[in-house]
XYZ file of C-alpha atoms in Angstrom:
469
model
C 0.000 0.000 0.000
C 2.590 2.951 0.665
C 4.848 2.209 -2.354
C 1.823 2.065 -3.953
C 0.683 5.228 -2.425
C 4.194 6.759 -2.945
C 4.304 5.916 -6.635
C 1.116 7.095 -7.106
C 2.337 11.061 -5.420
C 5.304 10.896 -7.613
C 3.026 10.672 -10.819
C 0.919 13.185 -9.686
C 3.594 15.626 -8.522
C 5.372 15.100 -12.168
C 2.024 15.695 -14.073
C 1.410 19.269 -11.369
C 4.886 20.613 -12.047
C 4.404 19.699 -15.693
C 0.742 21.537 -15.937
C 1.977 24.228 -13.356
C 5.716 24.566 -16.137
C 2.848 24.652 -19.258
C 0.856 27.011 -17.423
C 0.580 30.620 -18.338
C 0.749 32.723 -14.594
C -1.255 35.511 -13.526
C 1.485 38.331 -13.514
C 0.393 39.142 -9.081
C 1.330 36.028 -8.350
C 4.680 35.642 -11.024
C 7.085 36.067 -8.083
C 5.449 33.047 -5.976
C 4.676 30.671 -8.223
C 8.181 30.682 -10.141
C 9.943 30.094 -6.255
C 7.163 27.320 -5.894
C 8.349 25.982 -9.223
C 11.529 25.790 -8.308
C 11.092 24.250 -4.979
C 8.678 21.350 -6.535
C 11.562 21.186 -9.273
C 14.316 20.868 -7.011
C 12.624 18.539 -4.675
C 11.259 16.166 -7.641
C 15.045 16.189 -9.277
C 16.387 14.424 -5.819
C 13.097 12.539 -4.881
C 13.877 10.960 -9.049
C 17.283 10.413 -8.190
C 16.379 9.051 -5.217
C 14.188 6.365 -6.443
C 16.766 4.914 -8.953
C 18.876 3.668 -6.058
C 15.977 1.669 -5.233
C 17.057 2.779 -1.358
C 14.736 4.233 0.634
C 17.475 5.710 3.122
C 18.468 7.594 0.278
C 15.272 9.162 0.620
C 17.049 10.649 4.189
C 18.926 13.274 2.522
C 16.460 14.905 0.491
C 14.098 15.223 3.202
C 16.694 17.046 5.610
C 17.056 19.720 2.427
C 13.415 20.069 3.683
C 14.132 21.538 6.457
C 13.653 25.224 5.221
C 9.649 26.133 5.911
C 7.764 26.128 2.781
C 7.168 29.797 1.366
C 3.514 29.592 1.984
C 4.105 29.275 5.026
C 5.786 32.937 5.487
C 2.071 33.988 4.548
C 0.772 32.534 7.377
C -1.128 34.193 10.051
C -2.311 33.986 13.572
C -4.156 35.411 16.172
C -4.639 34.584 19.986
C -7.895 33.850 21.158
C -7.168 33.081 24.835
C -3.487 32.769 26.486
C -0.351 33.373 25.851
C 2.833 31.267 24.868
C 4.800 30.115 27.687
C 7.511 31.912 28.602
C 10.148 28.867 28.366
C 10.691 25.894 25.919
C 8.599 22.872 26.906
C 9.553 19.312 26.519
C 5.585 18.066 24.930
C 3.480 19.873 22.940
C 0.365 18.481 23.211
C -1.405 19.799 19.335
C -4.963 20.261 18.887
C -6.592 21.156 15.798
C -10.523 21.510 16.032
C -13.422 22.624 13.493
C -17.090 22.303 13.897
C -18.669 18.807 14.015
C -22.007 17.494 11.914
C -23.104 15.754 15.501
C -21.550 18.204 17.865
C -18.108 19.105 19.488
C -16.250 16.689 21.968
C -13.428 19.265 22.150
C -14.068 20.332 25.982
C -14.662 17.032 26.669
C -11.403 16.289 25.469
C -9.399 19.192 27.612
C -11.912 17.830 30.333
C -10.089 14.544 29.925
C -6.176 15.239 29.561
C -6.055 18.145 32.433
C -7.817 15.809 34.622
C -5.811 12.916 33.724
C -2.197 14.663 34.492
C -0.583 16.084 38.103
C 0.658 19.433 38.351
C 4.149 17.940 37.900
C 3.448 16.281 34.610
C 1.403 19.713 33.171
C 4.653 21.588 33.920
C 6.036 19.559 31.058
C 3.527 20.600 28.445
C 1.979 23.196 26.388
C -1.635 22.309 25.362
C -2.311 24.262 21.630
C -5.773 24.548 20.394
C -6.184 25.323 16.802
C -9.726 26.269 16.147
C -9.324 25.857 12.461
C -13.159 26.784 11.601
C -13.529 30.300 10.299
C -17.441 30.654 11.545
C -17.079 34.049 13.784
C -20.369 32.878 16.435
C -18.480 29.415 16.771
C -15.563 30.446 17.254
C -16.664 33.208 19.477
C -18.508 30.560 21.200
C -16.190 27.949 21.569
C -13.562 30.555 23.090
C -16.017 31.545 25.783
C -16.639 27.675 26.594
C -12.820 27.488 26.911
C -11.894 30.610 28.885
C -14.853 29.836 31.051
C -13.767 26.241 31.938
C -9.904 25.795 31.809
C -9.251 30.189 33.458
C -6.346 28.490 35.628
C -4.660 26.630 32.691
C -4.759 29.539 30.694
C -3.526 31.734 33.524
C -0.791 29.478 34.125
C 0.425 29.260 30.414
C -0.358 25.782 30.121
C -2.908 26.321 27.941
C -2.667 28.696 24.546
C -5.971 28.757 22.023
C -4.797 30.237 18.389
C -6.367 30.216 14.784
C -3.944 30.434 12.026
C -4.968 31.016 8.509
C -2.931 31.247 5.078
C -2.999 33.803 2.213
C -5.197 34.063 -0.287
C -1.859 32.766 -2.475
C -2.878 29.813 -4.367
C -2.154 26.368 -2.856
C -0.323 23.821 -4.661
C -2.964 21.967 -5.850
C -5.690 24.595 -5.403
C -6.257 23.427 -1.698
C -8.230 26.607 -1.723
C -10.909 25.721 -3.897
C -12.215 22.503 -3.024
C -15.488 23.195 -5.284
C -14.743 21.003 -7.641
C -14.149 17.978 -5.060
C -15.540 15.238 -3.510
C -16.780 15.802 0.188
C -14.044 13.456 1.378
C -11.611 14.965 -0.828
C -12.486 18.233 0.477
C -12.196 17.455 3.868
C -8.373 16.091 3.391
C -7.538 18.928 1.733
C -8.910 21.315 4.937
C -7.489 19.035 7.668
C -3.863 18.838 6.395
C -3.992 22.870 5.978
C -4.803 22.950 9.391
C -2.869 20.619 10.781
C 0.069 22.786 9.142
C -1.052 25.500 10.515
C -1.129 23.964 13.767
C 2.270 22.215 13.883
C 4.222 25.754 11.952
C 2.863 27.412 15.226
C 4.159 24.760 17.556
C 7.777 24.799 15.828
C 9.591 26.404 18.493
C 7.481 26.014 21.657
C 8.728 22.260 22.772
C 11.416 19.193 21.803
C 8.440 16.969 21.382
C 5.176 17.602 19.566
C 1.970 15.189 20.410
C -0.979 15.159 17.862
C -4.539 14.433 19.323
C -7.642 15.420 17.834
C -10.710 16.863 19.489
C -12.619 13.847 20.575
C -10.216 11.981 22.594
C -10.018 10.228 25.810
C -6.770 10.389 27.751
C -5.942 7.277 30.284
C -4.392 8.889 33.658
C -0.720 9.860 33.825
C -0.287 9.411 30.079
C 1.910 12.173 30.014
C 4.527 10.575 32.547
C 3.756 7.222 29.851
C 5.318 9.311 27.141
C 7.905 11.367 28.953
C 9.799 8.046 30.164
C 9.478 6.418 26.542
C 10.853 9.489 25.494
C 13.952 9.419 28.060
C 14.682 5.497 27.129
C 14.261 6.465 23.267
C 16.567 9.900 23.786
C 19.753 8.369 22.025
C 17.951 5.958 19.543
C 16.837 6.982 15.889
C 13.051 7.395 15.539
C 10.438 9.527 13.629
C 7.096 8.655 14.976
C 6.602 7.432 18.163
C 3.134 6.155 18.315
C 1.274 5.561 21.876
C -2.640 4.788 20.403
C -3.448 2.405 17.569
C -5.959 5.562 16.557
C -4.691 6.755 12.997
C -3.656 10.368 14.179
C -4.044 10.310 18.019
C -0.905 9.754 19.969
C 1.670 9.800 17.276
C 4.896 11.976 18.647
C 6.864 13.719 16.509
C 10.568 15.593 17.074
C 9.882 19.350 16.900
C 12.790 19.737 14.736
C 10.846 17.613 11.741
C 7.812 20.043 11.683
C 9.179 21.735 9.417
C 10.137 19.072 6.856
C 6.720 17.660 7.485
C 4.491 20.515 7.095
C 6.446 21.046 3.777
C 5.665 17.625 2.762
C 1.964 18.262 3.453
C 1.940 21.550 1.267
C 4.188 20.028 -1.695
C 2.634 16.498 -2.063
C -0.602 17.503 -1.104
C -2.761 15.103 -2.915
C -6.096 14.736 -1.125
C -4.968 11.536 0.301
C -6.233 11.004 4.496
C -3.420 12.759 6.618
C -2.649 9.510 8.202
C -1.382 7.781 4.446
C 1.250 10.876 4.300
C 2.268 10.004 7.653
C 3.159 6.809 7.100
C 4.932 7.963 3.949
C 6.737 10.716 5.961
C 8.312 8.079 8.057
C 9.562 5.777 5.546
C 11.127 8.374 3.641
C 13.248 9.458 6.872
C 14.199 5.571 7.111
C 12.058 4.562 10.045
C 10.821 1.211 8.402
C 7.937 0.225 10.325
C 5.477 1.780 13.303
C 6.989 1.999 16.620
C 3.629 1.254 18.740
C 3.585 1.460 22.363
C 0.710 -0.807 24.156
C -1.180 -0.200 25.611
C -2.589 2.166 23.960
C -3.210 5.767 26.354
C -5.631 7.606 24.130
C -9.180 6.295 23.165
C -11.982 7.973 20.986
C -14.752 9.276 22.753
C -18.220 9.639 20.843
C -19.427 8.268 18.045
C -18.646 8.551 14.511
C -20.691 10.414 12.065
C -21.597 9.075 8.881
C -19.779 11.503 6.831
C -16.351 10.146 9.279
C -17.616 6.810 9.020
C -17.181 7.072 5.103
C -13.874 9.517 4.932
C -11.876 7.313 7.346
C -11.422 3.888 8.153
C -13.123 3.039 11.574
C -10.928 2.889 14.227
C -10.872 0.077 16.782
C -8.599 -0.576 19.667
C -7.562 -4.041 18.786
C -8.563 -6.544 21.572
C -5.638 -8.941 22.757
C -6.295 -11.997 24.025
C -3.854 -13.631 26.774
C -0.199 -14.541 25.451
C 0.059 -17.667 23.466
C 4.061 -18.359 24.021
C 4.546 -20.364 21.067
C 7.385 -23.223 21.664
C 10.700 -22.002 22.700
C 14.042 -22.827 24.209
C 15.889 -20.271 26.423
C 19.497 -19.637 26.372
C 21.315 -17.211 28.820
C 24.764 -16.577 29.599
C 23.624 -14.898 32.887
C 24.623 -16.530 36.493
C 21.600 -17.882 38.292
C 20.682 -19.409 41.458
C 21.089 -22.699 42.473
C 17.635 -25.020 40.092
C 16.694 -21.652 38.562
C 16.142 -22.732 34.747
C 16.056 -19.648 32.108
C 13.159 -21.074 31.048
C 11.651 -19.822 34.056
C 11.563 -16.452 32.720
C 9.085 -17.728 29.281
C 7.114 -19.987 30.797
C 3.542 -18.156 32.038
C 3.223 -18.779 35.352
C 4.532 -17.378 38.386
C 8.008 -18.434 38.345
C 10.373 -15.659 37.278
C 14.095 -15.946 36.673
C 16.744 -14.415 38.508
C 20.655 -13.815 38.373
C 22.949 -12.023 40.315
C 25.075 -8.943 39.131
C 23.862 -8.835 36.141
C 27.119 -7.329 33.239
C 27.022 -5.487 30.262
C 26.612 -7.444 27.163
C 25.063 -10.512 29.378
C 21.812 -11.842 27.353
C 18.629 -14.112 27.604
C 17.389 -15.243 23.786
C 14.102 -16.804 23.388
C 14.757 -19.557 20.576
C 11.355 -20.305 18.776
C 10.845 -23.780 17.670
C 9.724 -22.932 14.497
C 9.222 -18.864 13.192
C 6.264 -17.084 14.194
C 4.246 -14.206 12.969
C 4.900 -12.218 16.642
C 2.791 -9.204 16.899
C 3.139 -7.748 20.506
C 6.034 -8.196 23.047
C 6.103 -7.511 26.512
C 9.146 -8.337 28.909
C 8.568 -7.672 32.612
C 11.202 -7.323 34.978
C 11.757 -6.345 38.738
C 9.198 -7.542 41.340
C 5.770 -7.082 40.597
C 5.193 -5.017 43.963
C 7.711 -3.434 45.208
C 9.522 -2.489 41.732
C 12.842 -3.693 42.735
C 15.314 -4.986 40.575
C 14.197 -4.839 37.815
C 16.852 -3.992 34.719
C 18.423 -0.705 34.655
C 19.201 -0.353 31.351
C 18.264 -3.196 28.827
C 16.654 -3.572 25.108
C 15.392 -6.294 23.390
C 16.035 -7.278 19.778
C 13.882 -9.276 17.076
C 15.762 -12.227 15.623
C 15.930 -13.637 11.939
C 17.278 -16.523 10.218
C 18.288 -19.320 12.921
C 21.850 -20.692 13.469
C 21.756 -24.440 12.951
C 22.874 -25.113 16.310
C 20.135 -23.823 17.715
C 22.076 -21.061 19.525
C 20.491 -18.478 18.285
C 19.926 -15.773 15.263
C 22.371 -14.620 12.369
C 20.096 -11.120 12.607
C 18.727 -8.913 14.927
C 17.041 -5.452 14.676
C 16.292 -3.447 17.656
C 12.388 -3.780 18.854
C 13.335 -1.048 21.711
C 14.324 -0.358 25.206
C 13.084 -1.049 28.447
C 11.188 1.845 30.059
C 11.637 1.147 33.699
C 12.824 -2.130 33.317
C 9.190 -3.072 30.897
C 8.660 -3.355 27.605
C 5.241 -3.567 25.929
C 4.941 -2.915 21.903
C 3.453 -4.112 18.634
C 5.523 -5.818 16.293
C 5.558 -4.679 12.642
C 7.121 -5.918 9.767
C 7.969 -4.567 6.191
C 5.565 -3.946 3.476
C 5.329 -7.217 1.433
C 7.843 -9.358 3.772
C 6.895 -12.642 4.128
C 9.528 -12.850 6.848
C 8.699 -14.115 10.360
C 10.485 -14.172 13.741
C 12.465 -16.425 15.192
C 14.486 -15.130 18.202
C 13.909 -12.866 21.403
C 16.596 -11.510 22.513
C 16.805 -9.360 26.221
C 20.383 -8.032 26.136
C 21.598 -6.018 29.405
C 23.221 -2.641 28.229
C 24.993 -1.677 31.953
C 26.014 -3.748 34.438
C 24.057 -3.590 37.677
C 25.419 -4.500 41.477
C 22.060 -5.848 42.480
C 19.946 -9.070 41.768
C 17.747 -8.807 38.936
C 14.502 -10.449 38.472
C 13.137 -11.397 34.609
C 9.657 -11.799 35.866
C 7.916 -12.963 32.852
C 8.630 -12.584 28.860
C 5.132 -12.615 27.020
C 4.656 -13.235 23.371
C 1.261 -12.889 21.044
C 1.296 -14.742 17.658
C -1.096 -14.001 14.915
C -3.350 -17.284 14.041
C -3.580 -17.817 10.402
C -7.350 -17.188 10.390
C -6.354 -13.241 11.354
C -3.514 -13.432 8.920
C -6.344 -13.843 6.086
């Protein structure tokens, strides 16, 4: 589906630039289009060039040329309806963008939720940013009131900042601004990635970290202390999207320091494709291969769809996991135990963990599957289930491909990620098209510890061929 999808944007960005090279410009607008022109010509040269190599971490260079905001976006515009920006740089920028609804607005209900669900500590971490994107003067005028009325503190405090952000009337690439001619679905893409750039060129310099939501969420308590330790255990590892919901938008993280290559992306491949396809496109072109999913998942939807969502977007469901289904495994270790402790101890599920005793860097436990499996989720618990003592300090676990013959192990690993105080809980994904299944777990200790450490209980969920289909 995404080379498809990305095949299908190159085509249409050659035959734009093409029509937009043939076309004859309106002399008021001679000075932007021919800069436009030779931004999409510059940028389809290297994406071209790009392609040949048949390497998508090619793709990695061409992107960070990207970096530059798009000229459109010097037209852009704001004003503050309620707050102020905070004073100093953030670490999470929690992004909202927010237009009248057919069956009503869940957008209070969604501050409601995440200010209830986070301490004082955690909201001294954040920025909230609402971007009422709907130009109706009574709603917005409304929805303001609502706003100040309800969250006065969090505004006070600079924890909360309510904008709307509008571009020139410059033609869009594309003709975003005249969606006429288009399809109500088509229309509606077209609005929401406008405003979503609008949203995330505002956020640019506020925070490290930017957080999408949208305006009919449901935040699970503490979800910002969820994200703020992923983010400390992911600090020194490459990533792109970080994605904490199984929603298509909701709960994806993105480095502040790609807005700007994304929102140029959005403005310069704009077809009216749902956001979430360019997303996914985004990330492969920066060389992050597959979703990095957290579980479970911290936001929910709240509401119910309308039939015009229903029929613009796929529906969203949290997927429903039934209990682990350890498929047959040995377990090798080169880890000192106790006296009758068995590795195995740590894969079987029961109650029986598996512990050693000074644990060293480079020591590991691999899970050896009898035969490879189609894993989806992982989740490695260490430490005591109580009292949240030794558990591993620092420790990752990698995915395993093509088995030795001795049955010692894998010839290949790739990095699944690292334990966030000492647990691990995410989705595996594989490649578009790979027919390629796992056959090792491996838990490898990245600093030695002086203190016992327990490997409570390694958890693995396989998909059945009938889910498969």
């Amino acid at each position: 589906m995404h080379h498809c999808l990305w095949r299908y944007i190159m085509v249409a960005v050659s035959l734009i630039f093409l029509n937009f090279f043939l076309q004859k410009n309106n002399e008021e607008h001679l000075t932007y289009n021919l800069s436009l022109q030779e931004e999409k010509k510059k940028t389809l040269w290297q994406l071209n060039e790009k392609q040949i190599s048949s390497e998508q971490k090619n793709h990695l260079a061409t992107f960070k040329d990207m970096q530059k905001p798009s000229p459109l976006l010097q037209r852009a515009s704001y004003k503050f309806l309620a707050g102020s920006p905070p004073q100093e740089k953030k670490l999470l920028t929690v992004g909202i963008s927010s237009e009248q609804h057919l069956h009503g607005s869940y957008l209070l209900d969604t501050l409601q939720s995440l200010f209830q669900a986070s301490s004082e500590p955690e909201l001294n971490c954040i920025v909230v940013l609402v971007h009422l994107s709907d130009p109706d003067p009574e709603w917005l005028s409304q929805t303001v009131a609502n706003i100040s009325s309800l969250f006065k503190p969090h505004i006070e405090a600079q924890k909360l900042l309510v904008i709307h952000g509008g571009l020139s009337d410059s033609p869009l690439p594309g003709d975003l601004n005249n969606v006429s001619h288009a399809s109500p679905c088509e229309a509606h893409y077209s609005r929401q990635k406008v405003n979503y750039v609008l949203l995330m060129n505002f956020a640019l310099n506020l925070s490290e970290y930017f957080l999408m939501i949208e305006d009919y969420v449901h935040c699970t308590p503490k979800f910002i202390s969820t994200i703020y330790w992923v983010l400390s255990a992911w600090k020194e590892l490459p990533w792109v999207i970080l994605e904490f919901s199984s929603l298509s938008l909701s709960g994806k993280v993105f480095h502040n320091s790609d807005l700007s290559r994304l929102t140029s992306f959005f403005l310069l491949f704009h077809e009216n494709i749902p956001i979430h396809l360019f997303l996914s496109e985004f990330r492969l072109l920066l060389a992050q291969n597959v979703p990095i999913r957290f579980s479970p998942s911290v936001f929910y939807h709240m509401g119910n769809y309308s039939v015009f969502e229903d029929t613009c977007f796929p529906v969203e469901k949290e997927e429903v996991f039934d209990e682990p289904d350890n498929p047959v495994a040995d377990v090798l270790t080169d880890m000192m135990a106790e006296l009758n402790i068995i590795p195995q101890y740590a894969y079987i599920l029961n109650k029986e963990c598996y512990s050693v005793l000074d644990p060293i860097e480079g020591n590991y436990l691999t899970v050896i599957l009898e035969k490879p499996q189609k894993v989806i989720r992982i989740e490695v618990l260490t430490g005591s289930d109580k009292q949240g003592l030794y558990w591993l300090q620092q420790g990752q676990v990698e995915l395993g491909y093509d088995p030795l013959e001795d049955s010692r192990g894998c010839a290949r690993y790739t990095l699944l990620g690292p334990l966030v105080e000492g647990h691990l809980d995410q989705r595996v994904f594989y490649e578009e098209d790979s027919v390629e299944e796992l056959s090792c777990i491996r838990l490898t200790v990245l600093a030695s510890q002086k203190s016992w450490l327990l490997i409570r209980q390694i958890r693995v969920w396989t998909q059945n061929e009938e889910e498969e289909s």
